[in-house]
Amino acid sequence: MKAVGYQQSLPISEPQSLVDITLPEPVATGTDILVEVKAISVNPVDTKVRMRAAPEQGEYKVLGWDAAGIVKAVGPDATLFKPGDKVWYAGDLTRSGSNAEFQLVDEKIVGHMPEELSFAEAAALPLTTITAWELLFDRLQVEKESNKKLLIIGAAGGVGSIMVQLAKKLTNLTVIGTASRPETQAWLEELGADHVINHRESLSKQLTDKGLGEVDYVVGLTNSDDHLSEIVESIKPQGKFGLIDDPASFDILQLKRKSISLHWEFMYTRSLFGTEDMIEQHHLLNNVAKMVDNGDIKSTVAHQGGTICADNLKKAHELLESQKALGKIVLEGF
């Protein structure tokens, strides 16, 4: 089968950073399903793993953690899918990724693809959707009837774009998103955010000026360490702070005086440790597929990067590393 991989961690400008390769087609065993990959999206995690994780000597590592495709075969213990089913998923960090014609994935972290989306539109959503859902409902434990206030920092990105939609459709939360450019601010308003403020200015002052006061929940999606003092100032006593990024250093002592609880979300935790509730990602993706088909959630595709090959994946990695990407980068077909 065709695939794209690498043998050593290199800057994306290097010719061998990603290369076109041929690998044996894998065979489904246990609860695995074999998926014929039709489309993928590229995420910051792809660039991070490329630079941090080199394969064994002489082996190739295949990246990719967002995919939509068709089930080709199922393992003997798989019961949730059958050949021909259209599926979407974000995969498992410990296994070979979706930058290949065929991929093995445990059925417990796979969902039925929305009927109303193309493969490319569907591939843009799994990773960000799982992250946003788990952060809201599993980590922060937001109650769906809640009428409290949620501040999302960096809300115009992939995770934030889904979180705004989930919060508006599934809860009574007042949703406040941050964005710094006119086009990203307009995007958040289009998605349904109740208020939009600028994260390049004082968060607490803007909340006060809008008559919103302190908020119950804060979600940090980017540069959380830079915003920490403003987060502490903006959140209510006994409020909750959740984040997904990787601060170089993080002084959580600031949270003590207000008894603010800290919640980290990493959507690969369930698959990485094979947790007892791993199948929740299957249910989650199926629930969101229904929301998409009902018109409650829109895809966040922003850039069609061409077919799945080394040259196009290099361009996608380069764009992500420039931090100038808006929305999701999708590649389709081999």
CSV table of C-alpha atoms in Angstrom, one decimal:
chain,number,residue,atom,x,y,z
A,1,MET,CA,0.0,0.0,0.0
A,2,LYS,CA,1.0,3.6,-0.5
A,3,ALA,CA,2.0,5.6,2.6
A,4,VAL,CA,4.0,8.6,3.7
A,5,GLY,CA,6.6,8.2,6.5
A,6,TYR,CA,10.0,9.1,7.8
A,7,GLN,CA,13.0,7.4,9.3
A,8,GLN,CA,14.5,10.3,11.3
A,9,SER,CA,13.2,13.5,12.9
A,10,LEU,CA,14.1,16.4,10.6
A,11,PRO,CA,13.0,19.9,9.9
A,12,ILE,CA,10.2,19.9,7.3
A,13,SER,CA,12.5,21.7,4.8
A,14,GLU,CA,14.7,18.6,4.6
A,15,PRO,CA,14.0,16.3,1.7
A,16,GLN,CA,13.8,13.2,3.9
A,17,SER,CA,11.5,14.8,6.5
A,18,LEU,CA,8.5,13.0,4.9
A,19,VAL,CA,8.8,10.6,2.0
A,20,ASP,CA,6.5,8.5,-0.2
A,21,ILE,CA,6.9,4.8,0.7
A,22,THR,CA,5.3,1.4,0.1
A,23,LEU,CA,4.3,-0.8,3.0
A,24,PRO,CA,2.5,-4.2,3.4
A,25,GLU,CA,-1.2,-3.9,3.8
A,26,PRO,CA,-2.1,-4.7,7.4
A,27,VAL,CA,-4.5,-7.4,8.6
A,28,ALA,CA,-7.3,-6.9,11.1
A,29,THR,CA,-7.2,-9.0,14.3
A,30,GLY,CA,-9.0,-8.8,17.6
A,31,THR,CA,-11.3,-5.7,17.9
A,32,ASP,CA,-9.4,-3.9,15.1
A,33,ILE,CA,-11.0,-2.8,11.9
A,34,LEU,CA,-9.1,-2.2,8.6
A,35,VAL,CA,-10.0,1.1,7.1
A,36,GLU,CA,-9.4,2.2,3.5
A,37,VAL,CA,-8.4,5.8,4.1
A,38,LYS,CA,-10.2,8.3,1.8
A,39,ALA,CA,-9.3,11.6,3.5
A,40,ILE,CA,-7.2,13.0,6.3
A,41,SER,CA,-6.6,16.3,8.1
A,42,VAL,CA,-3.3,17.5,9.4
A,43,ASN,CA,-3.0,18.7,13.0
A,44,PRO,CA,-0.2,20.3,15.1
A,45,VAL,CA,0.3,16.9,16.8
A,46,ASP,CA,1.6,15.6,13.4
A,47,THR,CA,4.4,18.2,13.4
A,48,LYS,CA,5.2,17.7,17.1
A,49,VAL,CA,5.5,13.9,16.8
A,50,ARG,CA,7.6,14.2,13.6
A,51,MET,CA,10.2,16.2,15.5
A,52,ARG,CA,10.0,14.2,18.7
A,53,ALA,CA,9.6,10.6,17.8
A,54,ALA,CA,11.9,8.7,15.6
A,55,PRO,CA,11.2,5.1,14.6
A,56,GLU,CA,13.4,2.1,15.2
A,57,GLN,CA,16.5,1.9,13.0
A,58,GLY,CA,15.6,1.0,9.4
A,59,GLU,CA,11.8,1.3,10.1
A,60,TYR,CA,9.4,4.0,8.9
A,61,LYS,CA,7.0,6.0,11.1
A,62,VAL,CA,3.7,6.9,9.6
A,63,LEU,CA,1.9,9.9,11.0
A,64,GLY,CA,-1.7,11.0,10.8
A,65,TRP,CA,-4.4,11.3,13.5
A,66,ASP,CA,-7.6,12.3,11.7
A,67,ALA,CA,-9.2,10.2,9.0
A,68,ALA,CA,-12.4,9.3,7.2
A,69,GLY,CA,-12.8,6.2,5.1
A,70,ILE,CA,-14.5,2.9,4.4
A,71,VAL,CA,-14.2,-0.3,6.5
A,72,LYS,CA,-12.5,-3.0,4.3
A,73,ALA,CA,-12.3,-5.8,6.9
A,74,VAL,CA,-13.0,-6.4,10.6
A,75,GLY,CA,-11.2,-8.5,13.2
A,76,PRO,CA,-12.8,-11.6,14.6
A,77,ASP,CA,-13.8,-9.9,17.8
A,78,ALA,CA,-15.1,-6.6,16.2
A,79,THR,CA,-18.9,-6.2,16.5
A,80,LEU,CA,-19.6,-2.5,15.9
A,81,PHE,CA,-18.8,-2.2,12.1
A,82,LYS,CA,-19.0,-4.3,8.9
A,83,PRO,CA,-17.1,-4.0,5.6
A,84,GLY,CA,-18.5,-1.1,3.6
A,85,ASP,CA,-19.3,1.2,6.6
A,86,LYS,CA,-18.2,4.8,6.3
A,87,VAL,CA,-16.2,5.8,9.4
A,88,TRP,CA,-14.3,8.6,11.0
A,89,TYR,CA,-11.8,8.7,13.9
A,90,ALA,CA,-8.7,10.3,15.4
A,91,GLY,CA,-6.7,7.2,15.9
A,92,ASP,CA,-4.1,6.2,18.5
A,93,LEU,CA,-0.7,7.8,19.1
A,94,THR,CA,1.0,4.5,19.7
A,95,ARG,CA,0.0,3.0,16.3
A,96,SER,CA,0.8,3.6,12.7
A,97,GLY,CA,-1.2,6.6,11.5
A,98,SER,CA,-3.6,7.6,8.7
A,99,ASN,CA,-1.1,8.8,6.2
A,100,ALA,CA,-1.5,5.5,4.4
A,101,GLU,CA,-4.0,3.8,2.1
A,102,PHE,CA,-5.0,1.4,4.8
A,103,GLN,CA,-5.0,1.7,8.6
A,104,LEU,CA,-5.8,-0.5,11.5
A,105,VAL,CA,-7.7,1.1,14.4
A,106,ASP,CA,-9.6,-0.3,17.4
A,107,GLU,CA,-13.3,-0.1,16.8
A,108,LYS,CA,-13.9,1.4,20.2
A,109,ILE,CA,-12.4,4.8,19.1
A,110,VAL,CA,-14.2,4.9,15.7
A,111,GLY,CA,-17.6,6.3,14.8
A,112,HIS,CA,-20.0,6.1,11.9
A,113,MET,CA,-19.3,9.0,9.6
A,114,PRO,CA,-22.0,11.8,9.2
A,115,GLU,CA,-24.1,11.0,6.1
A,116,GLU,CA,-24.3,14.6,5.1
A,117,LEU,CA,-20.5,15.2,4.8
A,118,SER,CA,-17.9,14.3,2.2
A,119,PHE,CA,-14.9,12.3,3.3
A,120,ALA,CA,-12.8,15.5,3.2
A,121,GLU,CA,-15.3,17.4,5.3
A,122,ALA,CA,-15.6,14.6,7.8
A,123,ALA,CA,-11.8,14.1,8.2
A,124,ALA,CA,-11.5,17.7,9.5
A,125,LEU,CA,-13.5,17.0,12.6
A,126,PRO,CA,-12.7,13.9,14.8
A,127,LEU,CA,-9.6,15.0,16.8
A,128,THR,CA,-10.9,18.5,17.5
A,129,THR,CA,-14.4,17.3,18.3
A,130,ILE,CA,-13.2,14.6,20.7
A,131,THR,CA,-10.9,17.1,22.4
A,132,ALA,CA,-13.6,19.8,22.7
A,133,TRP,CA,-16.3,17.3,23.9
A,134,GLU,CA,-14.0,15.6,26.5
A,135,LEU,CA,-12.8,18.9,27.9
A,136,LEU,CA,-16.3,20.3,28.3
A,137,PHE,CA,-18.2,17.3,29.6
A,138,ASP,CA,-15.6,14.8,31.0
A,139,ARG,CA,-12.9,17.2,32.4
A,140,LEU,CA,-14.9,20.3,33.4
A,141,GLN,CA,-18.0,18.3,33.9
A,142,VAL,CA,-20.3,21.0,32.5
A,143,GLU,CA,-23.9,20.2,33.1
A,144,LYS,CA,-26.0,20.4,29.9
A,145,GLU,CA,-28.7,22.5,31.7
A,146,SER,CA,-26.0,24.8,33.0
A,147,ASN,CA,-26.6,28.6,32.5
A,148,LYS,CA,-23.1,29.6,33.7
A,149,LYS,CA,-20.4,31.4,31.8
A,150,LEU,CA,-17.6,29.9,29.7
A,151,LEU,CA,-14.6,31.8,28.4
A,152,ILE,CA,-12.7,30.1,25.6
A,153,ILE,CA,-9.2,31.5,24.9
A,154,GLY,CA,-8.1,31.0,21.3
A,155,ALA,CA,-11.6,30.1,20.3
A,156,ALA,CA,-11.3,30.5,16.5
A,157,GLY,CA,-8.9,27.5,16.1
A,158,GLY,CA,-9.9,23.9,15.4
A,159,VAL,CA,-10.9,22.9,18.9
A,160,GLY,CA,-12.4,26.2,19.8
A,161,SER,CA,-14.5,26.3,16.7
A,162,ILE,CA,-16.1,23.0,17.7
A,163,MET,CA,-16.4,23.8,21.4
A,164,VAL,CA,-18.3,27.0,20.6
A,165,GLN,CA,-20.8,25.0,18.6
A,166,LEU,CA,-21.1,22.2,21.1
A,167,ALA,CA,-21.6,24.6,24.0
A,168,LYS,CA,-24.3,26.5,22.2
A,169,LYS,CA,-26.2,23.5,21.0
A,170,LEU,CA,-25.9,21.2,24.1
A,171,THR,CA,-25.9,23.6,27.1
A,172,ASN,CA,-27.3,26.9,28.3
A,173,LEU,CA,-23.9,28.4,28.8
A,174,THR,CA,-23.1,32.0,27.9
A,175,VAL,CA,-20.1,31.4,25.5
A,176,ILE,CA,-17.4,34.0,25.3
A,177,GLY,CA,-14.7,33.4,22.8
A,178,THR,CA,-11.4,35.3,22.2
A,179,ALA,CA,-9.9,36.2,18.8
A,180,SER,CA,-7.6,39.0,17.8
A,181,ARG,CA,-8.3,39.5,14.1
A,182,PRO,CA,-11.4,40.8,12.4
A,183,GLU,CA,-11.8,37.6,10.3
A,184,THR,CA,-11.5,35.3,13.3
A,185,GLN,CA,-13.8,37.5,15.4
A,186,ALA,CA,-16.4,37.4,12.6
A,187,TRP,CA,-15.9,33.6,12.4
A,188,LEU,CA,-16.8,33.2,16.1
A,189,GLU,CA,-19.9,35.3,15.8
A,190,GLU,CA,-21.0,33.2,12.8
A,191,LEU,CA,-20.5,30.0,15.0
A,192,GLY,CA,-22.8,31.5,17.6
A,193,ALA,CA,-20.5,32.9,20.4
A,194,ASP,CA,-22.5,35.2,22.6
A,195,HIS,CA,-19.6,37.6,23.1
A,196,VAL,CA,-16.1,37.9,21.4
A,197,ILE,CA,-13.2,39.6,23.1
A,198,ASN,CA,-9.5,40.1,22.1
A,199,HIS,CA,-6.9,38.0,23.9
A,200,ARG,CA,-4.2,40.6,23.1
A,201,GLU,CA,-5.9,42.9,25.6
A,202,SER,CA,-6.8,42.5,29.2
A,203,LEU,CA,-9.4,39.7,29.5
A,204,SER,CA,-10.7,40.7,32.9
A,205,LYS,CA,-11.2,44.4,31.9
A,206,GLN,CA,-13.0,43.4,28.7
A,207,LEU,CA,-15.3,41.1,30.7
A,208,THR,CA,-16.0,43.9,33.2
A,209,ASP,CA,-16.6,46.4,30.4
A,210,LYS,CA,-19.2,44.1,28.8
A,211,GLY,CA,-20.9,43.7,32.2
A,212,LEU,CA,-20.1,40.0,32.3
A,213,GLY,CA,-17.9,40.0,35.4
A,214,GLU,CA,-16.1,36.8,36.5
A,215,VAL,CA,-16.8,33.5,34.6
A,216,ASP,CA,-17.4,30.0,35.9
A,217,TYR,CA,-15.2,28.1,33.4
A,218,VAL,CA,-12.1,29.1,31.4
A,219,VAL,CA,-10.7,27.0,28.6
A,220,GLY,CA,-7.1,27.7,27.5
A,221,LEU,CA,-6.4,26.4,24.0
A,222,THR,CA,-3.2,28.2,23.3
A,223,ASN,CA,-0.5,30.2,25.2
A,224,SER,CA,-2.1,29.4,28.5
A,225,ASP,CA,1.0,30.4,30.4
A,226,ASP,CA,0.9,33.9,28.9
A,227,HIS,CA,-2.7,34.4,30.0
A,228,LEU,CA,-2.5,32.7,33.4
A,229,SER,CA,-2.7,35.9,35.6
A,230,GLU,CA,-5.6,37.2,33.5
A,231,ILE,CA,-7.3,33.8,33.8
A,232,VAL,CA,-7.0,33.8,37.6
A,233,GLU,CA,-8.4,37.4,37.6
A,234,SER,CA,-11.3,36.5,35.3
A,235,ILE,CA,-12.5,33.3,36.9
A,236,LYS,CA,-14.9,33.0,39.9
A,237,PRO,CA,-13.8,31.6,43.2
A,238,GLN,CA,-14.1,27.8,43.0
A,239,GLY,CA,-14.2,28.0,39.3
A,240,LYS,CA,-12.7,25.5,36.8
A,241,PHE,CA,-9.8,26.0,34.4
A,242,GLY,CA,-9.2,23.5,31.6
A,243,LEU,CA,-6.4,23.5,29.0
A,244,ILE,CA,-4.9,21.5,26.2
A,245,ASP,CA,-1.6,23.1,25.3
A,246,ASP,CA,2.0,22.5,26.6
A,247,PRO,CA,3.3,25.5,28.6
A,248,ALA,CA,7.0,25.4,29.2
A,249,SER,CA,6.4,26.4,32.8
A,250,PHE,CA,3.2,26.8,34.7
A,251,ASP,CA,2.8,28.4,38.2
A,252,ILE,CA,-0.4,26.9,39.4
A,253,LEU,CA,0.1,28.4,42.9
A,254,GLN,CA,-1.8,31.4,41.5
A,255,LEU,CA,-4.9,29.2,41.5
A,256,LYS,CA,-4.9,28.5,45.2
A,257,ARG,CA,-6.4,31.6,46.6
A,258,LYS,CA,-9.6,31.2,44.6
A,259,SER,CA,-9.6,27.4,45.0
A,260,ILE,CA,-9.6,27.1,41.2
A,261,SER,CA,-9.4,23.5,40.0
A,262,LEU,CA,-7.1,22.6,37.0
A,263,HIS,CA,-8.1,20.1,34.3
A,264,TRP,CA,-5.9,18.9,31.5
A,265,GLU,CA,-7.4,17.3,28.4
A,266,PHE,CA,-5.4,14.9,26.2
A,267,MET,CA,-7.7,13.1,23.8
A,268,TYR,CA,-5.3,10.2,23.4
A,269,THR,CA,-5.4,9.2,27.1
A,270,ARG,CA,-8.1,6.7,26.6
A,271,SER,CA,-6.4,4.8,23.8
A,272,LEU,CA,-2.9,5.3,25.2
A,273,PHE,CA,-3.8,3.5,28.4
A,274,GLY,CA,-6.6,1.3,27.1
A,275,THR,CA,-9.0,2.7,29.7
A,276,GLU,CA,-12.2,0.9,30.7
A,277,ASP,CA,-14.3,3.7,29.2
A,278,MET,CA,-12.4,3.8,25.8
A,279,ILE,CA,-15.7,3.1,24.0
A,280,GLU,CA,-16.9,6.5,25.0
A,281,GLN,CA,-15.1,7.9,22.0
A,282,HIS,CA,-17.2,5.6,19.8
A,283,HIS,CA,-20.4,6.9,21.4
A,284,LEU,CA,-19.1,10.5,21.3
A,285,LEU,CA,-18.4,10.4,17.5
A,286,ASN,CA,-21.7,8.8,16.8
A,287,ASN,CA,-23.5,11.5,18.8
A,288,VAL,CA,-21.7,14.3,16.9
A,289,ALA,CA,-22.4,12.6,13.6
A,290,LYS,CA,-26.1,12.9,14.3
A,291,MET,CA,-25.6,16.6,15.2
A,292,VAL,CA,-23.8,17.2,11.9
A,293,ASP,CA,-26.5,15.5,9.9
A,294,ASN,CA,-29.1,17.6,11.8
A,295,GLY,CA,-27.3,20.8,10.8
A,296,ASP,CA,-26.2,21.6,14.4
A,297,ILE,CA,-22.5,21.3,13.7
A,298,LYS,CA,-20.6,22.5,10.7
A,299,SER,CA,-17.2,21.2,9.4
A,300,THR,CA,-14.2,23.4,9.8
A,301,VAL,CA,-12.4,22.7,6.6
A,302,ALA,CA,-10.4,25.8,5.5
A,303,HIS,CA,-7.8,24.5,3.1
A,304,GLN,CA,-7.8,21.6,0.6
A,305,GLY,CA,-4.2,20.5,0.4
A,306,GLY,CA,-4.5,18.1,-2.6
A,307,THR,CA,-3.9,14.4,-2.6
A,308,ILE,CA,-2.2,12.4,0.2
A,309,CYS,CA,1.5,12.4,-0.7
A,310,ALA,CA,4.8,13.5,0.8
A,311,ASP,CA,5.0,16.8,-1.1
A,312,ASN,CA,1.5,17.9,-0.1
A,313,LEU,CA,2.0,16.8,3.5
A,314,LYS,CA,5.3,18.8,3.7
A,315,LYS,CA,3.4,21.9,2.6
A,316,ALA,CA,0.7,21.2,5.3
A,317,HIS,CA,3.3,20.7,8.0
A,318,GLU,CA,5.1,23.9,6.9
A,319,LEU,CA,1.8,25.9,7.1
A,320,LEU,CA,1.0,24.6,10.5
A,321,GLU,CA,4.5,25.4,11.8
A,322,SER,CA,4.1,28.9,10.5
A,323,GLN,CA,1.1,29.3,12.9
A,324,LYS,CA,-0.7,31.1,10.1
A,325,ALA,CA,-3.2,28.3,9.3
A,326,LEU,CA,-6.9,29.1,9.8
A,327,GLY,CA,-9.2,26.2,10.2
A,328,LYS,CA,-8.3,22.6,9.2
A,329,ILE,CA,-6.0,21.4,6.3
A,330,VAL,CA,-7.5,18.4,4.5
A,331,LEU,CA,-5.9,16.0,2.0
A,332,GLU,CA,-7.9,13.5,0.0
A,333,GLY,CA,-7.1,10.5,-2.1
A,334,PHE,CA,-3.8,8.9,-3.1
